Short mmCIF file of C-alpha atoms in Angstrom, two decimals:
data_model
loop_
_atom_site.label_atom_id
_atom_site.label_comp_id
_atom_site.label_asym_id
_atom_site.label_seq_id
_atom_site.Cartn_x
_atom_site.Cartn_y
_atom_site.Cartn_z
CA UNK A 27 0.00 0.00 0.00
CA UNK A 28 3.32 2.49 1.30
CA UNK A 29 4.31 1.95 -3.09
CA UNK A 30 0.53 2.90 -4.44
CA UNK A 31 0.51 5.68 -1.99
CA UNK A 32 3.86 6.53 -3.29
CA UNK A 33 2.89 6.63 -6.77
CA UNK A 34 -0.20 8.45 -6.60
CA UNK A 35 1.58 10.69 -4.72
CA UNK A 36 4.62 11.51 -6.80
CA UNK A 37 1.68 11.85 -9.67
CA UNK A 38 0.38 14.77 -7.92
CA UNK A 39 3.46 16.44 -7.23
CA UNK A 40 4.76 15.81 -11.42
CA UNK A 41 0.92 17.28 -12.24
CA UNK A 42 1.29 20.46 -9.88
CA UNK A 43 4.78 21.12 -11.15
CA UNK A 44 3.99 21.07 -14.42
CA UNK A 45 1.33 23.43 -13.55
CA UNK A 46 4.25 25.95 -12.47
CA UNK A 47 6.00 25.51 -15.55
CA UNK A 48 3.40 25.95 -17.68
CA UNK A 49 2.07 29.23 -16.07
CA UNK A 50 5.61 30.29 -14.82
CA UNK A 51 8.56 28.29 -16.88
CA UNK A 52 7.19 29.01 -20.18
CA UNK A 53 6.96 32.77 -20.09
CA UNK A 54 10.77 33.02 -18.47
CA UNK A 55 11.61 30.67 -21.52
CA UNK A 56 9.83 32.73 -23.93
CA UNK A 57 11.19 36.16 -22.21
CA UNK A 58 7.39 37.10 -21.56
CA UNK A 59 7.76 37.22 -17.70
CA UNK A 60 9.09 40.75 -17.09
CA UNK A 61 11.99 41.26 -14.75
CA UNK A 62 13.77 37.55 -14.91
CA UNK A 63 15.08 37.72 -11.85
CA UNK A 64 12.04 38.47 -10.02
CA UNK A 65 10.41 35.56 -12.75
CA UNK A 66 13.06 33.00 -11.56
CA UNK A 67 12.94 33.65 -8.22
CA UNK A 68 8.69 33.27 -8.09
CA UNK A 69 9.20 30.53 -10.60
CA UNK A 70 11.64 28.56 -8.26
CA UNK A 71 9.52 29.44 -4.82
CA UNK A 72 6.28 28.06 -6.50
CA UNK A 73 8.33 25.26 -8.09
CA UNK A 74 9.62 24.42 -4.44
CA UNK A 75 5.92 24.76 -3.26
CA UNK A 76 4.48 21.88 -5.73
CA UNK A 77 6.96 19.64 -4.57
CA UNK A 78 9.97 20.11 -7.02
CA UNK A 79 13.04 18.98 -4.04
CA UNK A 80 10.83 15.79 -3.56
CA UNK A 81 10.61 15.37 -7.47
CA UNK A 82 14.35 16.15 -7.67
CA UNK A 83 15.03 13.59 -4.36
CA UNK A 84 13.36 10.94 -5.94
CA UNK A 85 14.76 10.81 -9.14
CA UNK A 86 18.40 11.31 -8.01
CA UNK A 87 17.62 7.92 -5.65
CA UNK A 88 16.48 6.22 -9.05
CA UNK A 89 18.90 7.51 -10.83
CA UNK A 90 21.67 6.55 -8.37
CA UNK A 91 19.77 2.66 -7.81
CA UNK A 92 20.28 2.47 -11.73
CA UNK A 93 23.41 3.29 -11.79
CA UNK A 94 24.54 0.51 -9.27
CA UNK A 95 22.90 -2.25 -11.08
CA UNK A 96 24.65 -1.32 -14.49
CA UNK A 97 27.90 -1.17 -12.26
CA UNK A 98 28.39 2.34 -12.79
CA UNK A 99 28.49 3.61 -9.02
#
């Protein structure tokens, strides 16, 4: 049950960040956001806020589990 709970969960968090990028990401990208500092730094805070370090934390432990069982660790 912990791994469904997991999964749905890391679902949400991929959904809401790509919710940030889409209304904050692609207008930095597109230089339609104004200031780009300020841009980044709201960009980053709501990035943060849908769960980006967990995103980030997760993959890095998949990444780093793959990596030992090609033998590249």
């Amino acid at each position: 049950l912990d791994s469904v709970y997991g999964i749905v969960s890391g679902i949400f968090e991929f959904n809401a960040f790509n919710q940030v990028f889409t209304q904050y990401g692609l207008p930095i990208y597109y230089g339609m956001a104004g200031d780009p500092e300020t841009a980044v730094k709201r960009f980053l805070e709501k990035a943060r806020q849908a769960g980006w370090d967990k995103i980030v934390s997760e993959y890095r432990k998949q990444w780093l589990a793959y990596c030992k069982e090609q033998g590249l660790d």
